[in-house]
Every structure is written in C-alpha cells, then in structure tokens.
CSV table of C-alpha atoms in Angstrom, one decimal:
chain,number,residue,atom,x,y,z
A,1,UNK,CA,-126.0,-85.8,121.3
A,2,UNK,CA,-123.9,-87.3,118.6
A,3,UNK,CA,-120.3,-88.3,118.0
A,4,UNK,CA,-117.9,-88.2,115.1
A,5,UNK,CA,-114.8,-90.5,115.3
A,6,UNK,CA,-111.9,-90.1,113.0
A,7,UNK,CA,-110.1,-93.2,111.7
A,8,UNK,CA,-106.7,-92.3,110.5
A,9,UNK,CA,-105.2,-94.1,107.5
A,10,UNK,CA,-101.9,-92.2,107.9
A,11,UNK,CA,-99.8,-94.2,105.4
A,12,UNK,CA,-102.1,-93.1,102.6
A,13,UNK,CA,-102.8,-89.7,103.9
A,14,UNK,CA,-106.5,-90.4,104.3
A,15,UNK,CA,-109.2,-90.3,106.9
A,16,UNK,CA,-112.4,-92.3,107.4
A,17,UNK,CA,-115.2,-91.5,109.8
A,18,UNK,CA,-117.8,-93.1,112.0
A,19,UNK,CA,-120.6,-90.8,113.1
A,20,UNK,CA,-123.8,-91.5,115.0
A,21,UNK,CA,-125.9,-91.3,118.1
A,22,UNK,CA,-126.5,-93.7,121.0
A,23,UNK,CA,-127.6,-96.6,118.9
A,24,UNK,CA,-126.7,-96.4,115.3
A,25,UNK,CA,-124.0,-94.9,113.1
A,26,UNK,CA,-122.7,-94.3,109.6
A,27,UNK,CA,-119.3,-95.2,108.3
A,28,UNK,CA,-117.9,-92.8,105.7
A,29,UNK,CA,-115.2,-93.9,103.1
A,30,UNK,CA,-114.0,-96.9,105.1
A,31,UNK,CA,-110.6,-98.4,104.5
A,32,UNK,CA,-110.3,-101.9,103.2
A,33,UNK,CA,-109.2,-103.3,106.6
A,34,UNK,CA,-112.6,-102.9,108.2
A,35,UNK,CA,-111.8,-104.3,111.6
A,36,UNK,CA,-110.7,-100.9,112.9
A,37,UNK,CA,-114.1,-99.5,111.9
A,38,UNK,CA,-115.9,-102.4,113.6
A,39,UNK,CA,-113.8,-101.8,116.7
A,40,UNK,CA,-114.7,-98.1,116.7
A,41,UNK,CA,-118.4,-99.0,116.5
A,42,UNK,CA,-118.0,-101.6,119.3
A,43,UNK,CA,-116.3,-99.0,121.6
A,44,UNK,CA,-119.3,-96.7,121.0
A,45,UNK,CA,-121.8,-99.5,121.5
A,46,UNK,CA,-123.5,-98.7,118.2
A,47,UNK,CA,-124.7,-100.6,115.2
A,48,UNK,CA,-123.5,-99.4,111.8
A,49,UNK,CA,-126.7,-98.8,109.8
A,50,UNK,CA,-125.2,-97.1,106.8
A,51,UNK,CA,-121.9,-97.2,104.9
A,52,UNK,CA,-121.4,-94.4,102.4
A,53,UNK,CA,-118.9,-93.6,99.7
A,54,UNK,CA,-118.2,-90.0,98.6
A,55,UNK,CA,-116.8,-91.4,95.3
A,56,UNK,CA,-115.1,-94.3,93.7
A,57,UNK,CA,-111.6,-93.9,95.1
A,58,UNK,CA,-108.5,-93.7,93.0
A,59,UNK,CA,-105.9,-94.0,95.7
A,60,UNK,CA,-107.1,-97.0,97.8
A,61,UNK,CA,-109.3,-100.1,97.8
A,62,UNK,CA,-112.5,-99.4,99.7
A,63,UNK,CA,-113.8,-101.6,102.5
A,64,UNK,CA,-117.3,-100.3,102.0
A,65,UNK,CA,-118.7,-103.3,100.3
A,66,UNK,CA,-117.4,-105.8,102.8
A,67,UNK,CA,-118.3,-103.6,105.8
A,68,UNK,CA,-121.9,-103.3,104.5
A,69,UNK,CA,-122.0,-107.1,104.0
A,70,UNK,CA,-120.7,-107.9,107.5
A,71,UNK,CA,-123.0,-105.4,109.3
A,72,UNK,CA,-126.0,-105.6,107.1
A,73,UNK,CA,-125.9,-101.8,106.6
A,74,UNK,CA,-127.3,-100.0,103.6
A,75,UNK,CA,-124.5,-99.3,101.2
A,76,UNK,CA,-124.8,-95.7,99.8
A,77,UNK,CA,-122.9,-95.0,96.6
A,78,UNK,CA,-123.3,-92.0,94.3
A,79,UNK,CA,-125.8,-92.8,91.6
A,80,UNK,CA,-123.4,-91.7,88.8
A,81,UNK,CA,-120.7,-94.2,89.8
A,82,UNK,CA,-120.9,-97.3,87.7
A,83,UNK,CA,-120.5,-100.3,90.0
A,84,UNK,CA,-121.1,-104.0,89.6
A,85,UNK,CA,-122.7,-104.8,93.0
A,86,UNK,CA,-126.0,-104.2,94.8
A,87,UNK,CA,-126.1,-100.8,96.5
A,88,UNK,CA,-128.3,-97.8,97.3
A,89,UNK,CA,-127.8,-95.2,94.6
A,90,UNK,CA,-127.5,-91.7,96.1
A,91,UNK,CA,-128.9,-88.6,94.2
A,92,UNK,CA,-128.4,-85.0,95.1
A,93,UNK,CA,-130.7,-84.0,97.9
A,94,UNK,CA,-131.4,-87.5,99.2
A,95,UNK,CA,-131.8,-87.8,103.0
A,96,UNK,CA,-131.0,-90.9,105.0
A,97,UNK,CA,-131.9,-91.1,108.7
A,98,UNK,CA,-129.0,-92.3,110.8
A,99,UNK,CA,-130.2,-92.1,114.4
A,100,UNK,CA,-133.8,-91.0,115.0
A,101,UNK,CA,-133.4,-90.6,118.7
A,102,UNK,CA,-130.5,-88.2,118.1
A,103,UNK,CA,-132.3,-86.4,115.2
A,104,UNK,CA,-129.3,-87.4,113.0
A,105,UNK,CA,-129.6,-87.6,109.2
A,106,UNK,CA,-127.3,-87.4,106.1
A,107,UNK,CA,-128.2,-85.1,103.3
A,108,UNK,CA,-126.4,-85.7,99.9
A,109,UNK,CA,-124.9,-82.8,98.1
A,110,UNK,CA,-123.6,-83.4,94.6
A,111,UNK,CA,-120.1,-81.9,94.5
A,112,UNK,CA,-118.5,-83.0,91.2
A,113,UNK,CA,-114.9,-82.1,90.6
A,114,UNK,CA,-112.6,-84.7,92.1
A,115,UNK,CA,-114.7,-87.2,90.1
A,116,UNK,CA,-117.8,-86.5,87.9
A,117,UNK,CA,-120.1,-88.3,90.4
A,118,UNK,CA,-118.5,-87.0,93.6
A,119,UNK,CA,-121.0,-86.5,96.5
A,120,UNK,CA,-120.6,-84.9,99.9
A,121,UNK,CA,-122.8,-85.6,102.8
A,122,UNK,CA,-124.0,-83.0,105.4
A,123,UNK,CA,-124.5,-84.5,108.8
A,124,UNK,CA,-127.6,-82.8,110.1
A,125,UNK,CA,-129.0,-82.8,113.6
A,126,UNK,CA,-132.7,-81.8,113.7
A,127,UNK,CA,-132.3,-80.3,110.3
A,128,UNK,CA,-129.2,-78.2,111.0
A,129,UNK,CA,-125.8,-79.1,109.4
A,130,UNK,CA,-123.2,-79.8,112.1
A,131,UNK,CA,-120.6,-81.2,109.8
A,132,UNK,CA,-120.0,-82.2,106.2
A,133,UNK,CA,-118.1,-85.2,104.9
A,134,UNK,CA,-116.4,-83.8,101.8
A,135,UNK,CA,-114.3,-86.7,100.6
A,136,UNK,CA,-112.2,-85.3,97.8
A,137,UNK,CA,-114.1,-82.1,97.2
A,138,UNK,CA,-113.4,-79.3,99.7
A,139,UNK,CA,-110.3,-80.1,101.7
A,140,UNK,CA,-108.4,-78.2,104.4
A,141,UNK,CA,-106.9,-75.3,102.5
A,142,UNK,CA,-107.2,-76.9,99.1
A,143,UNK,CA,-109.4,-79.2,97.0
A,144,UNK,CA,-109.1,-82.7,95.6
A,145,UNK,CA,-107.2,-83.0,92.3
A,146,UNK,CA,-109.3,-83.1,89.2
A,147,UNK,CA,-107.0,-85.0,86.9
A,148,UNK,CA,-107.4,-88.6,88.0
A,149,UNK,CA,-110.3,-89.6,85.9
A,150,UNK,CA,-109.6,-88.7,82.2
A,151,UNK,CA,-107.2,-86.1,80.9
A,152,UNK,CA,-109.8,-84.6,78.6
A,153,UNK,CA,-112.1,-84.0,81.6
A,154,UNK,CA,-109.4,-82.3,83.8
A,155,UNK,CA,-110.2,-78.6,83.1
A,156,UNK,CA,-113.9,-79.3,83.2
A,157,UNK,CA,-113.6,-81.0,86.6
A,158,UNK,CA,-111.4,-78.2,87.9
A,159,UNK,CA,-114.2,-75.8,87.1
A,160,UNK,CA,-116.7,-78.1,88.7
A,161,UNK,CA,-114.5,-78.2,91.9
A,162,UNK,CA,-114.7,-74.4,92.1
A,163,UNK,CA,-118.5,-74.5,91.7
A,164,UNK,CA,-118.9,-77.3,94.2
A,165,UNK,CA,-116.8,-75.5,96.9
A,166,UNK,CA,-119.0,-72.5,96.4
A,167,UNK,CA,-122.1,-74.6,96.7
A,168,UNK,CA,-120.9,-76.0,100.1
A,169,UNK,CA,-120.0,-72.6,101.3
A,170,UNK,CA,-123.4,-71.2,100.3
A,171,UNK,CA,-125.6,-74.0,101.7
A,172,UNK,CA,-123.8,-74.8,104.9
A,173,UNK,CA,-123.3,-72.7,108.1
A,174,UNK,CA,-119.9,-71.2,108.9
A,175,UNK,CA,-119.6,-73.4,112.0
A,176,UNK,CA,-120.1,-76.7,110.2
A,177,UNK,CA,-117.0,-78.9,110.5
A,178,UNK,CA,-115.4,-79.9,107.2
A,179,UNK,CA,-114.3,-83.5,107.3
A,180,UNK,CA,-112.5,-84.6,104.1
A,181,UNK,CA,-111.2,-88.0,103.3
A,182,UNK,CA,-108.1,-86.8,101.4
A,183,UNK,CA,-105.5,-84.2,102.1
A,184,UNK,CA,-103.2,-85.5,104.9
A,185,UNK,CA,-100.4,-86.5,102.6
A,186,UNK,CA,-102.6,-88.1,100.0
A,187,UNK,CA,-101.7,-87.7,96.3
A,188,UNK,CA,-105.4,-87.1,95.7
A,189,UNK,CA,-105.0,-83.6,97.2
A,190,UNK,CA,-104.3,-80.8,94.7
A,191,UNK,CA,-102.2,-78.9,97.3
A,192,UNK,CA,-100.8,-79.0,100.8
A,193,UNK,CA,-103.3,-79.5,103.6
A,194,UNK,CA,-103.3,-76.5,105.9
A,195,UNK,CA,-103.8,-77.9,109.4
A,196,UNK,CA,-105.7,-80.8,111.0
A,197,UNK,CA,-109.2,-79.4,111.2
A,198,UNK,CA,-111.4,-76.7,109.7
A,199,UNK,CA,-114.9,-75.3,109.2
A,200,UNK,CA,-116.8,-73.9,106.4
A,201,UNK,CA,-116.2,-70.4,107.7
A,202,UNK,CA,-112.4,-70.9,107.8
A,203,UNK,CA,-112.4,-72.3,104.3
A,204,UNK,CA,-114.5,-69.4,103.1
A,205,UNK,CA,-111.8,-67.0,104.3
A,206,UNK,CA,-108.7,-68.9,103.1
A,207,UNK,CA,-109.3,-71.6,100.5
A,208,UNK,CA,-108.3,-70.6,97.0
A,209,UNK,CA,-111.5,-72.3,95.6
A,210,UNK,CA,-113.5,-69.8,97.6
A,211,UNK,CA,-111.3,-66.6,97.4
A,212,UNK,CA,-110.3,-66.6,93.8
A,213,UNK,CA,-112.3,-66.2,90.6
A,214,UNK,CA,-112.8,-69.4,88.7
A,215,UNK,CA,-110.3,-68.7,85.9
A,216,UNK,CA,-107.5,-67.8,88.3
A,217,UNK,CA,-108.3,-70.8,90.5
A,218,UNK,CA,-108.4,-73.2,87.6
A,219,UNK,CA,-105.1,-71.9,86.1
A,220,UNK,CA,-103.3,-72.1,89.4
A,221,UNK,CA,-104.8,-75.5,90.2
A,222,UNK,CA,-103.8,-77.1,86.8
A,223,UNK,CA,-100.3,-75.5,87.0
A,224,UNK,CA,-99.7,-77.1,90.4
A,225,UNK,CA,-100.7,-80.7,89.7
A,226,UNK,CA,-98.0,-83.2,90.5
A,227,UNK,CA,-97.3,-86.8,89.3
A,228,UNK,CA,-100.0,-89.4,89.7
A,229,UNK,CA,-99.0,-92.7,91.4
A,230,UNK,CA,-99.0,-95.5,88.8
A,231,UNK,CA,-101.2,-97.8,90.9
A,232,UNK,CA,-104.1,-95.3,90.8
A,233,UNK,CA,-104.9,-96.8,87.4
A,234,UNK,CA,-106.0,-100.0,89.2
A,235,UNK,CA,-107.9,-98.6,92.1
A,236,UNK,CA,-111.0,-97.3,90.4
A,237,UNK,CA,-111.7,-100.5,88.4
A,238,UNK,CA,-111.1,-102.6,91.6
A,239,UNK,CA,-113.6,-100.5,93.5
A,240,UNK,CA,-116.2,-100.6,90.7
A,241,UNK,CA,-116.0,-104.4,90.4
A,242,UNK,CA,-116.3,-104.9,94.2
A,243,UNK,CA,-113.2,-105.7,96.3
A,244,UNK,CA,-112.8,-109.1,97.8
A,245,UNK,CA,-112.5,-109.6,101.6
A,246,UNK,CA,-109.0,-109.3,102.9
A,247,UNK,CA,-106.8,-112.1,104.3
A,248,UNK,CA,-104.3,-110.8,106.9
A,249,UNK,CA,-103.1,-114.2,108.1
A,250,UNK,CA,-99.3,-114.6,108.1
A,251,UNK,CA,-97.7,-115.6,104.8
A,252,UNK,CA,-95.7,-118.7,104.2
A,253,UNK,CA,-92.2,-118.5,105.7
A,254,UNK,CA,-89.3,-118.4,103.2
A,255,UNK,CA,-85.7,-119.5,104.0
A,256,UNK,CA,-82.6,-118.3,102.2
A,257,UNK,CA,-82.9,-120.8,99.4
A,258,UNK,CA,-86.4,-119.8,98.6
A,259,UNK,CA,-85.6,-116.1,98.8
A,260,UNK,CA,-82.7,-116.6,96.4
A,261,UNK,CA,-84.9,-118.6,94.0
A,262,UNK,CA,-87.6,-115.9,94.0
A,263,UNK,CA,-85.0,-113.3,93.2
A,264,UNK,CA,-83.6,-115.4,90.4
A,265,UNK,CA,-87.2,-115.7,89.0
A,266,UNK,CA,-87.4,-112.0,88.8
A,267,UNK,CA,-89.8,-111.6,91.7
A,268,UNK,CA,-89.5,-108.6,94.1
A,269,UNK,CA,-88.1,-109.2,97.6
A,270,UNK,CA,-88.8,-106.2,99.7
A,271,UNK,CA,-87.0,-105.4,103.0
A,272,UNK,CA,-89.1,-103.4,105.4
A,273,UNK,CA,-86.4,-102.5,107.9
A,274,UNK,CA,-85.2,-99.0,108.4
A,275,UNK,CA,-82.7,-97.6,105.8
A,276,UNK,CA,-79.8,-97.6,108.2
A,277,UNK,CA,-80.1,-101.3,109.0
A,278,UNK,CA,-80.6,-102.1,105.3
A,279,UNK,CA,-77.5,-100.2,104.2
A,280,UNK,CA,-75.5,-102.0,106.8
A,281,UNK,CA,-76.6,-105.5,105.6
A,282,UNK,CA,-79.2,-106.9,103.3
A,283,UNK,CA,-80.0,-109.7,100.9
A,284,UNK,CA,-78.3,-108.8,97.6
A,285,UNK,CA,-81.0,-108.0,95.0
A,286,UNK,CA,-83.6,-107.0,97.6
A,287,UNK,CA,-85.3,-103.6,97.7
A,288,UNK,CA,-85.6,-101.4,100.7
A,289,UNK,CA,-89.0,-99.8,101.4
A,290,UNK,CA,-89.2,-98.7,105.0
A,291,UNK,CA,-92.3,-99.9,106.8
A,292,UNK,CA,-92.7,-96.4,108.3
A,293,UNK,CA,-92.1,-94.4,105.1
A,294,UNK,CA,-95.5,-94.3,103.2
A,295,UNK,CA,-94.9,-98.0,102.3
A,296,UNK,CA,-98.1,-98.6,100.4
A,297,UNK,CA,-97.8,-95.5,98.2
A,298,UNK,CA,-94.2,-96.0,97.3
A,299,UNK,CA,-94.2,-99.7,96.8
A,300,UNK,CA,-97.5,-99.8,94.9
A,301,UNK,CA,-96.2,-96.9,92.7
A,302,UNK,CA,-93.0,-98.8,91.7
A,303,UNK,CA,-94.0,-102.4,91.8
A,304,UNK,CA,-95.1,-103.8,88.4
A,305,UNK,CA,-98.8,-104.6,89.0
A,306,UNK,CA,-99.4,-108.2,89.9
A,307,UNK,CA,-95.7,-109.1,90.4
A,308,UNK,CA,-95.2,-111.5,93.4
A,309,UNK,CA,-93.7,-109.8,96.5
A,310,UNK,CA,-91.8,-111.4,99.3
A,311,UNK,CA,-91.5,-109.3,102.5
A,312,UNK,CA,-88.6,-109.3,104.9
A,313,UNK,CA,-89.3,-107.7,108.2
A,314,UNK,CA,-87.5,-107.1,111.5
A,315,UNK,CA,-90.3,-108.6,113.5
A,316,UNK,CA,-93.7,-110.3,113.1
A,317,UNK,CA,-95.3,-107.1,114.2
A,318,UNK,CA,-93.6,-105.1,111.4
A,319,UNK,CA,-94.7,-107.7,108.9
A,320,UNK,CA,-98.3,-107.7,110.1
A,321,UNK,CA,-98.5,-103.9,109.9
A,322,UNK,CA,-97.1,-103.9,106.4
A,323,UNK,CA,-99.6,-106.5,105.2
A,324,UNK,CA,-102.4,-104.4,106.6
A,325,UNK,CA,-101.1,-101.3,104.8
A,326,UNK,CA,-100.5,-103.1,101.5
A,327,UNK,CA,-104.0,-104.6,101.2
A,328,UNK,CA,-105.3,-101.1,101.2
A,329,UNK,CA,-103.8,-100.6,97.8
A,330,UNK,CA,-104.6,-104.0,96.3
A,331,UNK,CA,-101.3,-105.9,97.2
A,332,UNK,CA,-103.3,-108.6,98.8
A,333,UNK,CA,-101.1,-111.5,99.7
A,334,UNK,CA,-97.3,-111.7,100.0
A,335,UNK,CA,-95.9,-114.6,98.1
A,336,UNK,CA,-93.8,-115.4,101.2
A,337,UNK,CA,-92.1,-113.7,104.1
A,338,UNK,CA,-89.4,-113.9,106.7
A,339,UNK,CA,-88.6,-112.1,109.9
A,340,UNK,CA,-85.4,-111.5,111.8
A,341,UNK,CA,-82.1,-110.3,110.2
A,342,UNK,CA,-80.3,-110.7,106.9
A,343,UNK,CA,-77.9,-113.3,108.3
A,344,UNK,CA,-80.9,-115.7,108.3
A,345,UNK,CA,-82.2,-114.6,104.9
A,346,UNK,CA,-79.1,-115.5,102.8
A,347,UNK,CA,-78.1,-119.0,101.7
A,348,UNK,CA,-75.6,-120.9,103.7
A,349,UNK,CA,-72.0,-119.7,103.0
A,350,UNK,CA,-73.2,-116.3,101.7
A,351,UNK,CA,-72.9,-112.9,103.4
A,352,UNK,CA,-75.3,-110.0,103.3
A,353,UNK,CA,-74.5,-107.1,100.9
A,354,UNK,CA,-74.1,-103.5,102.0
A,355,UNK,CA,-73.5,-100.0,100.8
A,356,UNK,CA,-72.4,-96.7,102.4
A,357,UNK,CA,-74.5,-93.8,103.6
A,358,UNK,CA,-73.3,-90.2,103.6
A,359,UNK,CA,-74.3,-86.5,104.2
A,360,UNK,CA,-74.4,-83.6,101.9
A,361,UNK,CA,-71.4,-82.2,103.6
A,362,UNK,CA,-69.5,-85.3,102.7
A,363,UNK,CA,-70.7,-85.1,99.2
A,364,UNK,CA,-69.4,-81.5,99.0
A,365,UNK,CA,-66.0,-82.7,100.2
A,366,UNK,CA,-65.8,-85.6,97.8
A,367,UNK,CA,-67.3,-84.0,94.7
A,368,UNK,CA,-65.0,-85.0,91.9
A,369,UNK,CA,-65.0,-86.3,88.3
A,370,UNK,CA,-66.4,-89.8,88.2
A,371,UNK,CA,-69.0,-89.2,90.9
A,372,UNK,CA,-72.6,-89.1,89.6
A,373,UNK,CA,-75.1,-87.2,91.7
A,374,UNK,CA,-78.6,-88.6,91.2
A,375,UNK,CA,-81.7,-86.6,92.3
A,376,UNK,CA,-84.8,-88.8,92.7
A,377,UNK,CA,-87.3,-86.2,93.8
A,378,UNK,CA,-90.4,-85.4,91.8
A,379,UNK,CA,-90.4,-82.8,89.0
A,380,UNK,CA,-92.1,-80.2,91.1
A,381,UNK,CA,-89.6,-80.5,93.9
A,382,UNK,CA,-86.7,-80.3,91.4
A,383,UNK,CA,-88.1,-77.1,90.0
A,384,UNK,CA,-87.7,-75.5,93.5
A,385,UNK,CA,-83.9,-76.0,93.5
A,386,UNK,CA,-81.4,-78.7,92.8
A,387,UNK,CA,-77.7,-79.6,92.9
A,388,UNK,CA,-75.6,-78.3,90.0
A,389,UNK,CA,-74.8,-80.9,87.4
A,390,UNK,CA,-76.9,-83.5,89.0
A,391,UNK,CA,-78.8,-86.1,87.0
A,392,UNK,CA,-82.6,-86.1,87.6
A,393,UNK,CA,-84.7,-89.3,87.4
A,394,UNK,CA,-87.8,-89.3,89.7
A,395,UNK,CA,-87.9,-92.3,92.0
A,396,UNK,CA,-91.1,-93.6,90.4
A,397,UNK,CA,-89.4,-93.7,87.0
A,398,UNK,CA,-86.0,-95.1,88.2
A,399,UNK,CA,-86.7,-98.8,87.9
A,400,UNK,CA,-87.3,-98.6,84.2
A,401,UNK,CA,-84.6,-96.0,83.6
A,402,UNK,CA,-81.7,-97.4,85.4
A,403,UNK,CA,-79.8,-97.6,82.1
A,404,UNK,CA,-79.9,-93.8,81.9
A,405,UNK,CA,-77.8,-93.4,85.1
A,406,UNK,CA,-74.2,-92.5,83.9
A,407,UNK,CA,-71.3,-94.7,84.7
A,408,UNK,CA,-69.4,-94.0,88.0
A,409,UNK,CA,-70.1,-94.1,91.7
A,410,UNK,CA,-73.7,-92.9,92.2
A,411,UNK,CA,-74.5,-90.6,95.1
A,412,UNK,CA,-78.3,-90.6,95.3
A,413,UNK,CA,-80.4,-88.1,97.2
A,414,UNK,CA,-83.9,-86.9,97.7
A,415,UNK,CA,-85.2,-84.3,100.2
A,416,UNK,CA,-84.8,-86.3,103.4
A,417,UNK,CA,-83.2,-89.7,102.8
A,418,UNK,CA,-86.1,-92.2,102.7
A,419,UNK,CA,-86.6,-92.1,98.9
A,420,UNK,CA,-82.9,-92.0,98.3
A,421,UNK,CA,-82.7,-95.3,100.3
A,422,UNK,CA,-85.2,-96.9,98.0
A,423,UNK,CA,-83.3,-95.6,95.0
A,424,UNK,CA,-80.0,-96.8,96.4
A,425,UNK,CA,-81.4,-100.3,96.9
A,426,UNK,CA,-82.6,-100.4,93.3
A,427,UNK,CA,-79.2,-99.3,92.1
A,428,UNK,CA,-77.4,-101.7,94.4
A,429,UNK,CA,-79.5,-104.6,93.2
A,430,UNK,CA,-78.6,-103.6,89.6
A,431,UNK,CA,-74.9,-104.0,90.6
A,432,UNK,CA,-74.1,-100.3,90.7
A,433,UNK,CA,-71.6,-98.7,93.1
A,434,UNK,CA,-73.9,-96.5,95.2
A,435,UNK,CA,-73.8,-94.1,98.2
A,436,UNK,CA,-77.1,-93.2,99.8
A,437,UNK,CA,-77.2,-89.5,100.9
A,438,UNK,CA,-79.2,-89.7,104.1
A,439,UNK,CA,-79.6,-86.1,104.8
A,440,UNK,CA,-82.0,-83.1,104.7
A,441,UNK,CA,-81.9,-80.8,101.6
A,442,UNK,CA,-81.4,-77.9,104.0
A,443,UNK,CA,-77.9,-79.4,104.6
A,444,UNK,CA,-77.2,-79.3,100.9
A,445,UNK,CA,-77.9,-75.6,100.9
A,446,UNK,CA,-75.7,-75.1,103.9
A,447,UNK,CA,-72.9,-77.0,102.1
A,448,UNK,CA,-73.2,-74.7,99.1
A,449,UNK,CA,-74.5,-77.4,96.8
A,450,UNK,CA,-77.9,-76.1,96.1
A,451,UNK,CA,-78.7,-73.8,93.2
A,452,UNK,CA,-81.9,-72.1,92.2
A,453,UNK,CA,-83.8,-72.9,95.4
A,454,UNK,CA,-87.1,-71.1,96.0
A,455,UNK,CA,-88.9,-71.2,99.3
C-alpha cells in the first residue's frame, strides 16, 4: 500500500505532495514553510527520504533545500537546473527507490516546456506507474506557461510542452493520476484549470496539448498568455542560489508614531483587513491588501522589490497567516506590525481616513461629467468586455501610472471588488477622491454599463 497526501498552497494556486509507504516518503515541490510538510509526515509516521523539485520555480520560493537539510533527505533537482548548492542531479530515466517494502520508486521523465530542464516523476509501485507528479508540465485541462524563462525561448518551449505532454500520454497508463504543482489559480498556468483531479486518460481525451496538432496548439497557447507577475523575476534566482530558512516569529510592534514615520519615509504600510472595514476607516497613506485575497501574489506583484513593509492586521492570527504567505514569495520579514483597529494605529489627535463604496447600479445612476471610471482588470479581461468610456490601467501598473488617471472623482472597478479595493487604496493614499465599486461585473451588465462582453 502507498499514500499520496496533497498539501494545498491555495494563496499561490499551487500544490505540493507527500507520497510514500509505511516507513519512508518523498516530498514533491515543497513550499517554503516546510513545517506543514513535516507535520504531514509526522501524521503518517514516515521519514522523508527524498525531496524532489520538478523545476526551478518562477512563482514561489522553494522549501526543498531546507526540508532536505532538516530531514537529511536526498535532494533531487533536474540536472539541467543551475543551482549553487549540493544536490542529487536528476537525469531522464533515473530511478530512486522510495519505500522498498511497498515497492515504491520514482522514475524521472524529462518534460521540458515550462522550463528547459523541467522533469516529471512517475510514482511506480512494483514497476507500474500509479501517478505522475507533473509540476508545470501537464496540468488539469491545460499546461504550464512557456514564457517565464526567456522571451526568445517561448515558442520553442511551447512546442516542447506539446511533445512532453505526448510523451507522458504515451508512456503512462490511462489510470495514472496526474498530480501537477501549478494550475489552481497560479499564474504559472497557461489556461484555466478544469477540475480538481484528473488522470492521463482524461487528459488524453480533453487537454488541448493532446487533442490538437502542434502548430494549432502553439498558436492558441501563445495567443492566450496573460501578464506575468513582476516578482517572478526574483524567484528563479532565489531558488538557484538557495533560499534561507524562514523566520515566522512576530515582528516588532509599531505604534501610531512609528507607522506615521514609516509612511513619511516612503515605506509601505499594508492593511490586511477586509475591504469593507478598510473603506470605513484606515491609516491615511496605507494600502489595502486583503489577507484572504491572494495576498502574496498581489502584494509581491505591486511592491517595489526589497521595500520595507509594515503590516496592520485585525488579529495576531491574521498577521501570522499573512507572514506565512508572504515568505513563500520572498517577503521575508515585516519591518514592523500592529494588530487591532485603525483608532490605535493613528497618532494621538488624528482620525482614520475613509472613502465610499458603491455598486454598478449606483454608478449607472450617478454617471455624469466629472466622474472618471477606472478599470483595473488585466488586458485579457478587458478584451472580453468593458464599460464605455472607462479608463483602463491594470492594477499591477497603477502604482507607477497614477499620474495618468484623469482629474475628477474616480470610481474604480475590477471584476468582483477585491482588486478595486487595492486600487482605491492606492488612489486614496495619493490624495484622490475615490469610490470603490465593490460589485460583480455581472451587475454592470444588468445595469446596462457593459459593452462588447463575450462569454
């Protein structure tokens, strides 16, 4: 018998895995906060004998090096990946025994495409593949994007993705479970993930990489590529150099005077509370990134790399969860932090700032000269329909393009409200008169505001 445990890293849209028998196990693409992997192994009563990477990750800092150090496990890294630390280089066809008693072994399958060195691992029991850890190669209903390494390699890697998918389909049985790392909201995915689980057989029948000829597949894949989060630039080099262990101890506590001083110095003060609470009252100049709203992706995308961050949270638990999520993308230690409510975060004699929220129906009723409608969705979303005469600046560009927002009261929207809240906080901090449209885009269509929408 053997087991496969899934370790969700939901904020980044990724999964890691722990697989093994009664005594030993392998960890696949572990997150940087390795304590949850160690806890999974403890629950199973197994020793982690191997830690494997499918590739050098572009979207998060790996915990593989630290996990291998702590457990004494062999650290398997694709041979083509250039790294600066001791490891076991993995070549195509290599086999590594995981649990002899259970007849478990890993077989390496070179699957370039997401990266040139990408490697998948078939989990075999007594020589038969029961599952395959596909990393950023074959995903559920799609594949990993091929444009994260070097623009000149993108088309070549897209063609390699097609070939790699066909190799997996040819060499593995239909019943083998496909266990990808990316694809559950990750920007490493080239398309929408179709479901929570799949097999080689299901992908053979439905995945475009396996149902379309290579030229059609590549053309469609390249046409559908979306924006790349800015922080991805730093993940590969960090993973190649060898990430340091994490420190999740509570940051130093900041009072109102220190928070004001950090804002005056140009540092970022980030309020993690929900957008309703933030709009009702916040420290002037602070930015709102909801702790439950893909915090790591959005904050790391907008934050100038290396800039100090002070975190404001509703509770110590919210602060601790945010710290954990942020170390996964290399935001290692907050400069300071505070918990509670804005009345405790402002200097004595000062009051919290606020701005209004509204719906699309209210926008339709108020639409008049002097009102600026700002759409902060990504380019691909905008192409599927937009509000007439709206200004478009994607959220990830807004901080450096605030000067392009026309004069007047700014009603800012996205597709559901969360990104509009981030944008509204940026505008509010810049002294603009802003209204956050906290509503679904379906309501804009019902209010007669939407034009050119395609479903």
